[in-house]
Amino acid sequence: MRHSIVALPTSQPPRADSSTPTAPEAARILVVDDEPVVRDFVARVLEIAGHTVEVASGGEEAIALVAVGGFDVVLLDVMMPGLSGVDTCRTLKAQTASEFLPVILVTARADAASRVEGLRAGADDYVGKPFDRHELVARVDAMVRIKRRHDGVAARLALESAFDELTGLYNTRFLATRVTEEFRRAERYHEPFACMLVDVDDLDVHHEAGGAEGGDAVLRAVADGLRRCVRDVDVVARSGPAEFLVLLPSTHFAGSVTVAERLWRDVAETVSGPAGRVSLSIGVSLYPSRDVHRKDTLLAAAREALAHAKEAGGNRISVFQQQGSSYSPAIGAARRPGSLPPSPRSLSPFAGTLAVGASPRSRS
């Protein structure tokens, strides 16, 4: 037999008074119950307590609403026709596994077995029928507080996990997602997109001369140079022990070489390490180009260009242009750590030649 009992008459919704608990923070609540009288009464109680309420008449409708997102708590009747409250709870918890959505089950069943079944399905709390409106609001408010604290901690952890501790730049975890997003944007709007891989030449020599602290200081200084040389819309991340990746949205060939040269000059003029002056090798790739049509080939082309710059002696820029060729602006020359780089004023970013290299598709 179906029981739906509440402590107050549903024909006259309760009025706010001094004894009504107030929510710690307004929340968006989903009330799920197949009986309109009970559903509307609960919604009214929570609205008076300061919450925004949406309602659903069954489990399927609740699942569809939660899929859209934005709810802080779900108040779910256990005994409903069709999909039961327990089964709905189980589905909602699976649906929101990557976040925390509190579910409070409302039931007239008082036996322990029923409550255990709901808790094992993922329910976070229970409200028994008949219920007192003050208890109802208090339990919802408690779940709202827990969710707010959980979301705050999760946001802080997500922020910390996105950044490299040493340099303060984005790290590889963040980069994996952002590269995909930026490449899709470039594809969708048919915009140019450039990628730079930046390697600190002879970082191990600086480590040997100044220890870990000296090498770390070089990396932080190069990271500061990267920040100075790019726009706010550009993405800079540390992608390896001595390596950085720079994403340049809406940037064509000339613009990418300009940014690369600006960075090369900035570091050459301003950064010194335990072993002397610091230099960079930079590989640049461009989308769209003849051999770059996907995200993976864009990154592989930048890697190929960087390898070409390192093989040529380092302290230079190499731009991957097409299959079997790299363009190397003659702005650097091989040198030992500690020696002064060539004068930036004497260098031209476009006075370069084509050098044979491997296609990024041929790399294993």
PDB file of N, CA, C and O in Angstrom, residues 92-119:
ATOM      1  N   LEU A  92      21.349   8.229 -10.998  1.00  0.00           N
ATOM      2  CA  LEU A  92      21.841   9.596 -10.823  1.00  0.00           C
ATOM      3  C   LEU A  92      23.288   9.610 -10.319  1.00  0.00           C
ATOM      4  O   LEU A  92      24.099  10.432 -10.756  1.00  0.00           O
ATOM      5  N   LYS A  93      23.613   8.720  -9.413  1.00  0.00           N
ATOM      6  CA  LYS A  93      24.971   8.660  -8.878  1.00  0.00           C
ATOM      7  C   LYS A  93      25.972   8.234  -9.955  1.00  0.00           C
ATOM      8  O   LYS A  93      27.089   8.759 -10.024  1.00  0.00           O
ATOM      9  N   ALA A  94      25.564   7.296 -10.805  1.00  0.00           N
ATOM     10  CA  ALA A  94      26.438   6.899 -11.911  1.00  0.00           C
ATOM     11  C   ALA A  94      26.580   8.029 -12.925  1.00  0.00           C
ATOM     12  O   ALA A  94      27.648   8.259 -13.487  1.00  0.00           O
ATOM     13  N   GLN A  95      25.498   8.747 -13.120  1.00  0.00           N
ATOM     14  CA  GLN A  95      25.469   9.840 -14.086  1.00  0.00           C
ATOM     15  C   GLN A  95      26.350  11.003 -13.647  1.00  0.00           C
ATOM     16  O   GLN A  95      26.911  11.720 -14.479  1.00  0.00           O
ATOM     17  N   THR A  96      26.466  11.204 -12.350  1.00  0.00           N
ATOM     18  CA  THR A  96      27.237  12.336 -11.818  1.00  0.00           C
ATOM     19  C   THR A  96      28.476  11.853 -11.082  1.00  0.00           C
ATOM     20  O   THR A  96      28.898  12.470 -10.094  1.00  0.00           O
ATOM     21  N   ALA A  97      29.074  10.770 -11.556  1.00  0.00           N
ATOM     22  CA  ALA A  97      30.216  10.169 -10.853  1.00  0.00           C
ATOM     23  C   ALA A  97      31.412  11.103 -10.768  1.00  0.00           C
ATOM     24  O   ALA A  97      32.217  11.005  -9.839  1.00  0.00           O
ATOM     25  N   SER A  98      31.555  12.021 -11.722  1.00  0.00           N
ATOM     26  CA  SER A  98      32.702  12.924 -11.723  1.00  0.00           C
ATOM     27  C   SER A  98      32.497  14.135 -10.828  1.00  0.00           C
ATOM     28  O   SER A  98      33.385  14.979 -10.712  1.00  0.00           O
ATOM     29  N   GLU A  99      31.349  14.252 -10.198  1.00  0.00           N
ATOM     30  CA  GLU A  99      31.077  15.370  -9.293  1.00  0.00           C
ATOM     31  C   GLU A  99      30.353  14.829  -8.062  1.00  0.00           C
ATOM     32  O   GLU A  99      30.207  13.621  -7.895  1.00  0.00           O
ATOM     33  N   PHE A 100      29.898  15.741  -7.199  1.00  0.00           N
ATOM     34  CA  PHE A 100      29.174  15.314  -6.016  1.00  0.00           C
ATOM     35  C   PHE A 100      27.792  15.946  -6.044  1.00  0.00           C
ATOM     36  O   PHE A 100      27.653  17.160  -5.930  1.00  0.00           O
ATOM     37  N   LEU A 101      26.774  15.116  -6.255  1.00  0.00           N
ATOM     38  CA  LEU A 101      25.385  15.574  -6.224  1.00  0.00           C
ATOM     39  C   LEU A 101      24.682  14.845  -5.089  1.00  0.00           C
ATOM     40  O   LEU A 101      24.371  13.655  -5.202  1.00  0.00           O
ATOM     41  N   PRO A 102      24.414  15.509  -3.961  1.00  0.00           N
ATOM     42  CA  PRO A 102      23.745  14.848  -2.837  1.00  0.00           C
ATOM     43  C   PRO A 102      22.321  14.429  -3.198  1.00  0.00           C
ATOM     44  O   PRO A 102      21.587  15.193  -3.839  1.00  0.00           O
ATOM     45  N   VAL A 103      21.950  13.228  -2.786  1.00  0.00           N
ATOM     46  CA  VAL A 103      20.596  12.711  -2.987  1.00  0.00           C
ATOM     47  C   VAL A 103      20.014  12.356  -1.633  1.00  0.00           C
ATOM     48  O   VAL A 103      20.609  11.579  -0.871  1.00  0.00           O
ATOM     49  N   ILE A 104      18.853  12.954  -1.323  1.00  0.00           N
ATOM     50  CA  ILE A 104      18.133  12.645  -0.088  1.00  0.00           C
ATOM     51  C   ILE A 104      16.899  11.840  -0.459  1.00  0.00           C
ATOM     52  O   ILE A 104      16.065  12.288  -1.249  1.00  0.00           O
ATOM     53  N   LEU A 105      16.780  10.647   0.086  1.00  0.00           N
ATOM     54  CA  LEU A 105      15.613   9.811  -0.161  1.00  0.00           C
ATOM     55  C   LEU A 105      14.515  10.128   0.848  1.00  0.00           C
ATOM     56  O   LEU A 105      14.787  10.305   2.039  1.00  0.00           O
ATOM     57  N   VAL A 106      13.295  10.199   0.345  1.00  0.00           N
ATOM     58  CA  VAL A 106      12.128  10.447   1.196  1.00  0.00           C
ATOM     59  C   VAL A 106      11.290   9.166   1.200  1.00  0.00           C
ATOM     60  O   VAL A 106      10.861   8.686   0.141  1.00  0.00           O
ATOM     61  N   THR A 107      11.048   8.590   2.377  1.00  0.00           N
ATOM     62  CA  THR A 107      10.360   7.302   2.428  1.00  0.00           C
ATOM     63  C   THR A 107       9.510   7.162   3.681  1.00  0.00           C
ATOM     64  O   THR A 107       9.822   7.725   4.729  1.00  0.00           O
ATOM     65  N   ALA A 108       8.432   6.407   3.520  1.00  0.00           N
ATOM     66  CA  ALA A 108       7.595   6.063   4.674  1.00  0.00           C
ATOM     67  C   ALA A 108       8.038   4.756   5.302  1.00  0.00           C
ATOM     68  O   ALA A 108       7.556   4.377   6.369  1.00  0.00           O
ATOM     69  N   ARG A 109       8.948   4.047   4.668  1.00  0.00           N
ATOM     70  CA  ARG A 109       9.437   2.787   5.209  1.00  0.00           C
ATOM     71  C   ARG A 109      10.410   3.055   6.360  1.00  0.00           C
ATOM     72  O   ARG A 109      11.349   3.831   6.221  1.00  0.00           O
ATOM     73  N   ALA A 110      10.164   2.375   7.459  1.00  0.00           N
ATOM     74  CA  ALA A 110      10.992   2.597   8.638  1.00  0.00           C
ATOM     75  C   ALA A 110      11.967   1.461   8.900  1.00  0.00           C
ATOM     76  O   ALA A 110      12.809   1.553   9.800  1.00  0.00           O
ATOM     77  N   ASP A 111      11.870   0.381   8.120  1.00  0.00           N
ATOM     78  CA  ASP A 111      12.730  -0.770   8.398  1.00  0.00           C
ATOM     79  C   ASP A 111      14.163  -0.500   7.957  1.00  0.00           C
ATOM     80  O   ASP A 111      14.414   0.226   6.979  1.00  0.00           O
ATOM     81  N   ALA A 112      15.086  -1.106   8.652  1.00  0.00           N
ATOM     82  CA  ALA A 112      16.503  -0.877   8.384  1.00  0.00           C
ATOM     83  C   ALA A 112      16.909  -1.382   7.010  1.00  0.00           C
ATOM     84  O   ALA A 112      17.759  -0.787   6.335  1.00  0.00           O
ATOM     85  N   ALA A 113      16.320  -2.491   6.553  1.00  0.00           N
ATOM     86  CA  ALA A 113      16.692  -3.067   5.267  1.00  0.00           C
ATOM     87  C   ALA A 113      16.448  -2.086   4.127  1.00  0.00           C
ATOM     88  O   ALA A 113      17.260  -1.975   3.196  1.00  0.00           O
ATOM     89  N   SER A 114      15.320  -1.353   4.185  1.00  0.00           N
ATOM     90  CA  SER A 114      15.000  -0.373   3.136  1.00  0.00           C
ATOM     91  C   SER A 114      16.003   0.767   3.133  1.00  0.00           C
ATOM     92  O   SER A 114      16.442   1.240   2.074  1.00  0.00           O
ATOM     93  N   ARG A 115      16.376   1.218   4.318  1.00  0.00           N
ATOM     94  CA  ARG A 115      17.345   2.311   4.396  1.00  0.00           C
ATOM     95  C   ARG A 115      18.721   1.859   3.912  1.00  0.00           C
ATOM     96  O   ARG A 115      19.410   2.605   3.216  1.00  0.00           O
ATOM     97  N   VAL A 116      19.109   0.654   4.283  1.00  0.00           N
ATOM     98  CA  VAL A 116      20.400   0.130   3.824  1.00  0.00           C
ATOM     99  C   VAL A 116      20.416   0.020   2.304  1.00  0.00           C
ATOM    100  O   VAL A 116      21.417   0.343   1.642  1.00  0.00           O
ATOM    101  N   GLU A 117      19.297  -0.431   1.716  1.00  0.00           N
ATOM    102  CA  GLU A 117      19.218  -0.533   0.253  1.00  0.00           C
ATOM    103  C   GLU A 117      19.451   0.825  -0.407  1.00  0.00           C
ATOM    104  O   GLU A 117      20.183   0.936  -1.383  1.00  0.00           O
ATOM    105  N   GLY A 118      18.836   1.869   0.151  1.00  0.00           N
ATOM    106  CA  GLY A 118      19.010   3.202  -0.405  1.00  0.00           C
ATOM    107  C   GLY A 118      20.428   3.723  -0.249  1.00  0.00           C
ATOM    108  O   GLY A 118      20.990   4.324  -1.178  1.00  0.00           O
ATOM    109  N   LEU A 119      21.020   3.493   0.908  1.00  0.00           N
ATOM    110  CA  LEU A 119      22.391   3.948   1.139  1.00  0.00           C
ATOM    111  C   LEU A 119      23.365   3.221   0.220  1.00  0.00           C
ATOM    112  O   LEU A 119      24.320   3.825  -0.294  1.00  0.00           O
TER     113      LEU A 119
END
